mmCIF file of C-alpha atoms in Angstrom:
data_model
loop_
_atom_site.group_PDB
_atom_site.id
_atom_site.type_symbol
_atom_site.label_atom_id
_atom_site.label_comp_id
_atom_site.label_asym_id
_atom_site.label_seq_id
_atom_site.Cartn_x
_atom_site.Cartn_y
_atom_site.Cartn_z
ATOM 1 C CA UNK A 1 144.557 78.370 62.566
ATOM 2 C CA UNK A 2 146.376 80.277 65.319
ATOM 3 C CA UNK A 3 145.488 83.608 63.683
ATOM 4 C CA UNK A 4 141.874 82.497 63.371
ATOM 5 C CA UNK A 5 141.777 81.587 67.080
ATOM 6 C CA UNK A 6 143.259 84.956 67.996
ATOM 7 C CA UNK A 7 140.651 86.680 65.835
ATOM 8 C CA UNK A 8 137.826 84.846 67.634
ATOM 9 C CA UNK A 9 139.329 85.826 70.995
ATOM 10 C CA UNK A 10 139.610 89.447 69.843
ATOM 11 C CA UNK A 11 135.985 89.695 68.755
ATOM 12 C CA UNK A 12 134.849 87.856 71.915
ATOM 13 C CA UNK A 13 136.592 90.496 74.006
ATOM 14 C CA UNK A 14 134.939 93.253 71.986
ATOM 15 C CA UNK A 15 131.552 91.597 72.542
ATOM 16 C CA UNK A 16 132.093 91.303 76.294
ATOM 17 C CA UNK A 17 133.325 94.905 76.464
ATOM 18 C CA UNK A 18 130.288 96.082 74.502
ATOM 19 C CA UNK A 19 127.945 94.372 76.948
ATOM 20 C CA UNK A 20 129.671 96.078 79.864
ATOM 21 C CA UNK A 21 129.642 99.620 78.506
ATOM 22 C CA UNK A 22 127.011 101.799 76.878
ATOM 23 C CA UNK A 23 126.744 105.136 75.143
ATOM 24 C CA UNK A 24 123.812 106.773 76.922
ATOM 25 C CA UNK A 25 122.836 109.186 74.172
ATOM 26 C CA UNK A 26 122.429 106.284 71.737
ATOM 27 C CA UNK A 27 119.853 104.697 74.065
ATOM 28 C CA UNK A 28 117.876 107.869 74.764
ATOM 29 C CA UNK A 29 115.316 107.002 72.086
ATOM 30 C CA UNK A 30 111.556 107.466 72.464
ATOM 31 C CA UNK A 31 109.950 104.652 70.489
ATOM 32 C CA UNK A 32 107.350 103.149 72.858
ATOM 33 C CA UNK A 33 105.285 100.092 71.939
ATOM 34 C CA UNK A 34 102.142 98.616 73.467
ATOM 35 C CA UNK A 35 104.467 96.531 75.660
ATOM 36 C CA UNK A 36 105.916 99.767 77.089
ATOM 37 C CA UNK A 37 102.587 100.319 78.880
ATOM 38 C CA UNK A 38 103.022 96.988 80.687
ATOM 39 C CA UNK A 39 106.560 98.011 81.671
ATOM 40 C CA UNK A 40 105.199 101.274 83.069
ATOM 41 C CA UNK A 41 102.629 99.424 85.186
ATOM 42 C CA UNK A 42 105.249 97.040 86.562
ATOM 43 C CA UNK A 43 107.462 100.008 87.469
ATOM 44 C CA UNK A 44 104.788 102.134 89.176
ATOM 45 C CA UNK A 45 102.330 99.673 90.731
ATOM 46 C CA UNK A 46 102.175 98.878 94.452
ATOM 47 C CA UNK A 47 104.662 101.591 95.404
ATOM 48 C CA UNK A 48 103.197 101.833 98.909
ATOM 49 C CA UNK A 49 103.865 98.154 99.577
ATOM 50 C CA UNK A 50 107.472 98.555 98.511
ATOM 51 C CA UNK A 51 107.975 100.358 101.839
ATOM 52 C CA UNK A 52 107.343 97.023 103.548
ATOM 53 C CA UNK A 53 109.431 94.959 101.131
ATOM 54 C CA UNK A 54 106.394 93.104 99.748
ATOM 55 C CA UNK A 55 105.835 94.774 96.364
ATOM 56 C CA UNK A 56 106.411 91.553 94.424
ATOM 57 C CA UNK A 57 104.053 89.609 96.662
ATOM 58 C CA UNK A 58 101.337 92.220 96.206
ATOM 59 C CA UNK A 59 101.889 92.102 92.437
ATOM 60 C CA UNK A 60 100.451 88.580 92.568
ATOM 61 C CA UNK A 61 97.199 89.903 93.981
ATOM 62 C CA UNK A 62 94.763 90.591 91.146
ATOM 63 C CA UNK A 63 93.061 93.709 92.489
ATOM 64 C CA UNK A 64 90.579 95.874 90.611
ATOM 65 C CA UNK A 65 92.216 99.192 89.682
ATOM 66 C CA UNK A 66 89.662 100.353 87.102
ATOM 67 C CA UNK A 67 88.343 103.931 87.157
ATOM 68 C CA UNK A 68 90.333 104.878 90.292
ATOM 69 C CA UNK A 69 90.985 108.614 90.494
ATOM 70 C CA UNK A 70 92.547 108.869 93.977
ATOM 71 C CA UNK A 71 93.687 106.543 96.746
ATOM 72 C CA UNK A 72 94.151 107.737 100.312
ATOM 73 C CA UNK A 73 95.718 105.462 102.930
ATOM 74 C CA UNK A 74 95.298 106.349 106.595
ATOM 75 C CA UNK A 75 96.593 104.970 109.862
ATOM 76 C CA UNK A 76 93.445 103.610 111.500
ATOM 77 C CA UNK A 77 94.672 104.394 115.023
ATOM 78 C CA UNK A 78 95.827 107.983 114.494
ATOM 79 C CA UNK A 79 93.441 108.780 111.596
ATOM 80 C CA UNK A 80 96.395 110.488 109.919
ATOM 81 C CA UNK A 81 97.057 110.247 106.194
ATOM 82 C CA UNK A 82 100.032 108.061 105.333
ATOM 83 C CA UNK A 83 99.897 107.977 101.537
ATOM 84 C CA UNK A 84 98.026 109.619 98.664
ATOM 85 C CA UNK A 85 97.997 108.726 94.974
ATOM 86 C CA UNK A 86 96.301 110.311 91.963
ATOM 87 C CA UNK A 87 95.623 108.600 88.614
ATOM 88 C CA UNK A 88 94.475 109.802 85.219
ATOM 89 C CA UNK A 89 91.513 108.331 83.321
ATOM 90 C CA UNK A 90 93.808 105.709 81.754
ATOM 91 C CA UNK A 91 94.898 104.505 85.200
ATOM 92 C CA UNK A 92 98.346 106.058 84.856
ATOM 93 C CA UNK A 93 99.904 107.095 88.159
ATOM 94 C CA UNK A 94 100.229 110.911 88.283
ATOM 95 C CA UNK A 95 101.247 111.778 91.853
ATOM 96 C CA UNK A 96 102.160 109.980 95.051
ATOM 97 C CA UNK A 97 102.690 111.624 98.428
ATOM 98 C CA UNK A 98 104.102 110.013 101.555
ATOM 99 C CA UNK A 99 103.710 111.849 104.844
ATOM 100 C CA UNK A 100 105.856 111.786 107.983
ATOM 101 C CA UNK A 101 103.323 109.415 109.532
ATOM 102 C CA UNK A 102 105.429 106.568 108.164
ATOM 103 C CA UNK A 103 108.609 107.906 106.517
ATOM 104 C CA UNK A 104 110.292 111.203 105.678
ATOM 105 C CA UNK A 105 107.831 113.172 103.521
ATOM 106 C CA UNK A 106 108.258 112.755 99.775
ATOM 107 C CA UNK A 107 106.227 113.714 96.726
ATOM 108 C CA UNK A 108 106.631 112.157 93.286
ATOM 109 C CA UNK A 109 105.090 113.568 90.101
ATOM 110 C CA UNK A 110 104.824 111.578 86.875
ATOM 111 C CA UNK A 111 104.367 112.985 83.381
ATOM 112 C CA UNK A 112 103.442 111.004 80.265
ATOM 113 C CA UNK A 113 103.974 111.290 76.543
ATOM 114 C CA UNK A 114 102.360 109.094 73.890
ATOM 115 C CA UNK A 115 100.647 107.114 76.655
ATOM 116 C CA UNK A 116 103.829 106.120 78.514
ATOM 117 C CA UNK A 117 105.927 107.520 81.316
ATOM 118 C CA UNK A 118 108.272 110.319 80.259
ATOM 119 C CA UNK A 119 109.465 111.888 83.513
ATOM 120 C CA UNK A 120 109.518 111.225 87.253
ATOM 121 C CA UNK A 121 110.130 114.177 89.610
ATOM 122 C CA UNK A 122 110.988 113.270 93.204
ATOM 123 C CA UNK A 123 110.788 115.989 95.842
ATOM 124 C CA UNK A 124 112.094 115.652 99.391
ATOM 125 C CA UNK A 125 111.956 118.993 101.172
ATOM 126 C CA UNK A 126 113.906 121.430 98.973
ATOM 127 C CA UNK A 127 115.719 118.609 97.174
ATOM 128 C CA UNK A 128 114.399 117.685 93.721
ATOM 129 C CA UNK A 129 115.524 114.851 91.456
ATOM 130 C CA UNK A 130 114.336 114.127 87.924
ATOM 131 C CA UNK A 131 114.437 110.730 86.229
ATOM 132 C CA UNK A 132 113.844 110.550 82.458
ATOM 133 C CA UNK A 133 112.375 107.578 80.576
ATOM 134 C CA UNK A 134 113.060 106.315 77.061
ATOM 135 C CA UNK A 135 111.843 103.284 75.081
ATOM 136 C CA UNK A 136 113.031 101.038 72.310
ATOM 137 C CA UNK A 137 112.547 97.362 71.374
ATOM 138 C CA UNK A 138 110.297 96.518 74.351
ATOM 139 C CA UNK A 139 112.800 97.865 76.850
ATOM 140 C CA UNK A 140 112.646 100.916 79.093
ATOM 141 C CA UNK A 141 115.692 103.108 79.655
ATOM 142 C CA UNK A 142 115.930 105.349 82.707
ATOM 143 C CA UNK A 143 118.386 108.220 82.979
ATOM 144 C CA UNK A 144 118.496 108.821 86.723
ATOM 145 C CA UNK A 145 119.279 112.056 88.510
ATOM 146 C CA UNK A 146 121.997 110.279 90.510
ATOM 147 C CA UNK A 147 124.027 109.602 87.319
ATOM 148 C CA UNK A 148 122.868 105.995 87.081
ATOM 149 C CA UNK A 149 121.402 104.678 83.844
ATOM 150 C CA UNK A 150 119.035 101.695 83.955
ATOM 151 C CA UNK A 151 117.888 99.308 81.251
ATOM 152 C CA UNK A 152 114.625 97.667 82.364
ATOM 153 C CA UNK A 153 112.635 94.825 80.805
ATOM 154 C CA UNK A 154 110.151 92.104 81.711
ATOM 155 C CA UNK A 155 110.405 88.337 81.526
ATOM 156 C CA UNK A 156 106.994 86.992 82.445
ATOM 157 C CA UNK A 157 105.954 89.426 85.192
ATOM 158 C CA UNK A 158 109.456 89.687 86.655
ATOM 159 C CA UNK A 159 111.094 93.077 86.245
ATOM 160 C CA UNK A 160 114.787 92.796 85.357
ATOM 161 C CA UNK A 161 117.379 95.537 85.209
ATOM 162 C CA UNK A 162 120.903 96.476 84.231
ATOM 163 C CA UNK A 163 122.399 99.479 86.008
ATOM 164 C CA UNK A 164 125.278 101.537 84.630
ATOM 165 C CA UNK A 165 127.417 104.192 86.319
ATOM 166 C CA UNK A 166 129.456 106.483 84.083
ATOM 167 C CA UNK A 167 128.324 104.239 81.205
ATOM 168 C CA UNK A 168 129.971 101.166 82.751
ATOM 169 C CA UNK A 169 127.990 98.168 83.946
ATOM 170 C CA UNK A 170 127.538 98.023 87.721
ATOM 171 C CA UNK A 171 124.720 95.532 88.309
ATOM 172 C CA UNK A 172 122.812 93.222 86.011
ATOM 173 C CA UNK A 173 119.916 90.798 86.439
ATOM 174 C CA UNK A 174 119.218 87.581 84.603
ATOM 175 C CA UNK A 175 116.361 85.126 84.888
ATOM 176 C CA UNK A 176 117.122 81.431 85.330
ATOM 177 C CA UNK A 177 114.501 78.835 86.272
ATOM 178 C CA UNK A 178 112.169 81.572 87.641
ATOM 179 C CA UNK A 179 115.017 83.006 89.748
ATOM 180 C CA UNK A 180 116.215 86.589 89.364
ATOM 181 C CA UNK A 181 119.989 86.570 89.850
ATOM 182 C CA UNK A 182 121.896 89.834 90.286
ATOM 183 C CA UNK A 183 125.542 90.062 89.300
ATOM 184 C CA UNK A 184 128.154 92.700 90.077
ATOM 185 C CA UNK A 185 131.806 92.695 89.014
ATOM 186 C CA UNK A 186 131.382 89.256 87.530
ATOM 187 C CA UNK A 187 129.970 87.729 90.726
ATOM 188 C CA UNK A 188 126.454 86.676 91.658
ATOM 189 C CA UNK A 189 125.586 88.746 94.716
ATOM 190 C CA UNK A 190 121.847 88.143 95.104
ATOM 191 C CA UNK A 191 119.233 85.598 94.096
ATOM 192 C CA UNK A 192 115.455 85.671 94.443
ATOM 193 C CA UNK A 193 113.406 82.664 93.348
ATOM 194 C CA UNK A 194 109.703 82.913 92.526
ATOM 195 C CA UNK A 195 107.161 80.099 92.483
ATOM 196 C CA UNK A 196 106.265 81.333 88.985
ATOM 197 C CA UNK A 197 107.425 84.084 86.635
ATOM 198 C CA UNK A 198 103.723 84.830 86.062
ATOM 199 C CA UNK A 199 102.570 85.858 89.503
ATOM 200 C CA UNK A 200 99.537 83.954 90.778
ATOM 201 C CA UNK A 201 98.079 83.244 94.218
ATOM 202 C CA UNK A 202 99.400 81.337 96.140
ATOM 203 C CA UNK A 203 102.735 82.954 95.361
ATOM 204 C CA UNK A 204 106.060 82.215 97.068
ATOM 205 C CA UNK A 205 109.473 83.866 97.122
ATOM 206 C CA UNK A 206 112.757 82.424 98.354
ATOM 207 C CA UNK A 207 115.731 84.746 98.875
ATOM 208 C CA UNK A 208 119.416 83.870 98.814
ATOM 209 C CA UNK A 209 121.972 86.232 100.348
ATOM 210 C CA UNK A 210 125.737 86.578 99.749
ATOM 211 C CA UNK A 211 128.276 85.034 102.112
ATOM 212 C CA UNK A 212 131.928 85.915 101.412
ATOM 213 C CA UNK A 213 134.771 83.532 102.219
ATOM 214 C CA UNK A 214 137.434 85.733 103.839
ATOM 215 C CA UNK A 215 140.475 83.833 102.538
ATOM 216 C CA UNK A 216 139.407 83.374 98.930
ATOM 217 C CA UNK A 217 136.878 86.242 98.695
ATOM 218 C CA UNK A 218 134.600 83.756 96.973
ATOM 219 C CA UNK A 219 130.931 84.749 97.126
ATOM 220 C CA UNK A 220 128.462 82.001 98.010
ATOM 221 C CA UNK A 221 124.723 82.527 97.894
ATOM 222 C CA UNK A 222 123.137 80.962 100.942
ATOM 223 C CA UNK A 223 119.458 80.347 101.567
ATOM 224 C CA UNK A 224 117.806 83.245 103.342
ATOM 225 C CA UNK A 225 114.235 84.212 104.213
ATOM 226 C CA UNK A 226 111.167 82.919 102.418
ATOM 227 C CA UNK A 227 107.810 84.637 102.023
ATOM 228 C CA UNK A 228 104.438 83.917 100.472
ATOM 229 C CA UNK A 229 100.979 85.350 99.955
ATOM 230 C CA UNK A 230 97.930 83.092 100.089
ATOM 231 C CA UNK A 231 94.171 83.239 100.254
ATOM 232 C CA UNK A 232 92.778 82.729 103.769
ATOM 233 C CA UNK A 233 89.069 83.289 103.149
ATOM 234 C CA UNK A 234 86.870 85.225 100.729
ATOM 235 C CA UNK A 235 88.644 88.531 99.927
ATOM 236 C CA UNK A 236 91.184 88.014 102.722
ATOM 237 C CA UNK A 237 94.872 87.266 102.138
ATOM 238 C CA UNK A 238 97.824 86.707 104.419
ATOM 239 C CA UNK A 239 101.514 87.342 103.816
ATOM 240 C CA UNK A 240 103.927 85.123 105.714
ATOM 241 C CA UNK A 241 107.673 85.441 106.200
ATOM 242 C CA UNK A 242 109.499 82.294 107.243
ATOM 243 C CA UNK A 243 106.061 80.750 107.833
ATOM 244 C CA UNK A 244 105.113 83.478 110.315
ATOM 245 C CA UNK A 245 102.148 85.778 109.522
ATOM 246 C CA UNK A 246 103.385 89.331 108.952
ATOM 247 C CA UNK A 247 100.629 91.099 107.002
ATOM 248 C CA UNK A 248 96.956 90.769 106.139
ATOM 249 C CA UNK A 249 95.175 92.241 103.130
ATOM 250 C CA UNK A 250 91.391 92.616 102.958
ATOM 251 C CA UNK A 251 89.573 93.412 99.713
ATOM 252 C CA UNK A 252 86.105 94.901 99.397
ATOM 253 C CA UNK A 253 83.284 93.411 97.331
ATOM 254 C CA UNK A 254 84.686 95.101 94.217
ATOM 255 C CA UNK A 255 88.118 93.471 94.678
ATOM 256 C CA UNK A 256 89.804 96.700 95.719
ATOM 257 C CA UNK A 257 92.101 96.883 98.739
ATOM 258 C CA UNK A 258 90.087 97.900 101.793
ATOM 259 C CA UNK A 259 92.483 97.190 104.677
ATOM 260 C CA UNK A 260 96.153 96.399 105.072
ATOM 261 C CA UNK A 261 97.482 95.198 108.402
ATOM 262 C CA UNK A 262 101.041 94.947 109.620
ATOM 263 C CA UNK A 263 100.782 92.339 112.356
ATOM 264 C CA UNK A 264 103.796 93.565 114.309
ATOM 265 C CA UNK A 265 107.151 92.021 115.145
ATOM 266 C CA UNK A 266 107.786 91.165 118.780
ATOM 267 C CA UNK A 267 111.458 90.359 118.156
ATOM 268 C CA UNK A 268 112.113 93.859 116.811
ATOM 269 C CA UNK A 269 109.564 95.444 119.186
ATOM 270 C CA UNK A 270 107.400 96.706 116.315
ATOM 271 C CA UNK A 271 103.763 97.313 117.156
ATOM 272 C CA UNK A 272 100.913 96.306 114.805
ATOM 273 C CA UNK A 273 99.586 98.979 112.435
ATOM 274 C CA UNK A 274 96.287 98.924 110.536
ATOM 275 C CA UNK A 275 95.785 100.951 107.378
ATOM 276 C CA UNK A 276 92.489 101.901 105.717
ATOM 277 C CA UNK A 277 92.122 102.609 101.983
ATOM 278 C CA UNK A 278 89.569 105.059 100.578
ATOM 279 C CA UNK A 279 88.967 105.900 96.922
ATOM 280 C CA UNK A 280 87.401 108.362 94.535
ATOM 281 C CA UNK A 281 86.499 107.279 91.017
ATOM 282 C CA UNK A 282 86.097 108.501 87.458
ATOM 283 C CA UNK A 283 82.546 108.166 86.197
#
């Protein structure tokens, strides 16, 4: 019986070790499925809104993206271009460009193979980084230029990820009761709870942030900011953080984004900014 118990312990350790290490070349397989297209969309959609930390909230907004060829976002006050994006006829993102109107300039090019994302090339000045994408069993694998390797999958509409450095597990997500919990070194370090794993308006997010006890080094997740997006009137939505309006989104009659407004932050002395969206379309 003792030998049997030791054997179970041995194989348990192997299992745990296997989960915490990978062999990258064994995962660099290109076997996409129809589900891989959904993974691609979750990865590439609403990139502009990620700059404001509201990508997940905007994912709940069911906008019309059909037949869009280009999107240009301008600062209404300065008339300067902030962001450009090009799409192919299948609504795959091809290029995004961010100008110095908002952040340091960056250009990202996407290439596709068999209908799914194969490569992402990120250019900042003379610096260029290339991320490669692979697929197998409804998961997406990303070999990053910065030596990280990601395993990405969806549960509902929530994008989850494991990140490896030098083939050893660094961070991993899990979904529990519609909460995405991130673990590192065996400890939960972040928690984000969604009102639903299938994003629908009104949609709410509650964040929990780590608090470390100095004596024991125990990590406690304490309640942090909350945010939500809700319908205010026909084609007009508002995003609130801690019950305070932060952004407004206005759609046109075709359910495409027409205006996006950052309402400003007096505490941090941030002035309001209004953005206009213009489109060209495939026939």
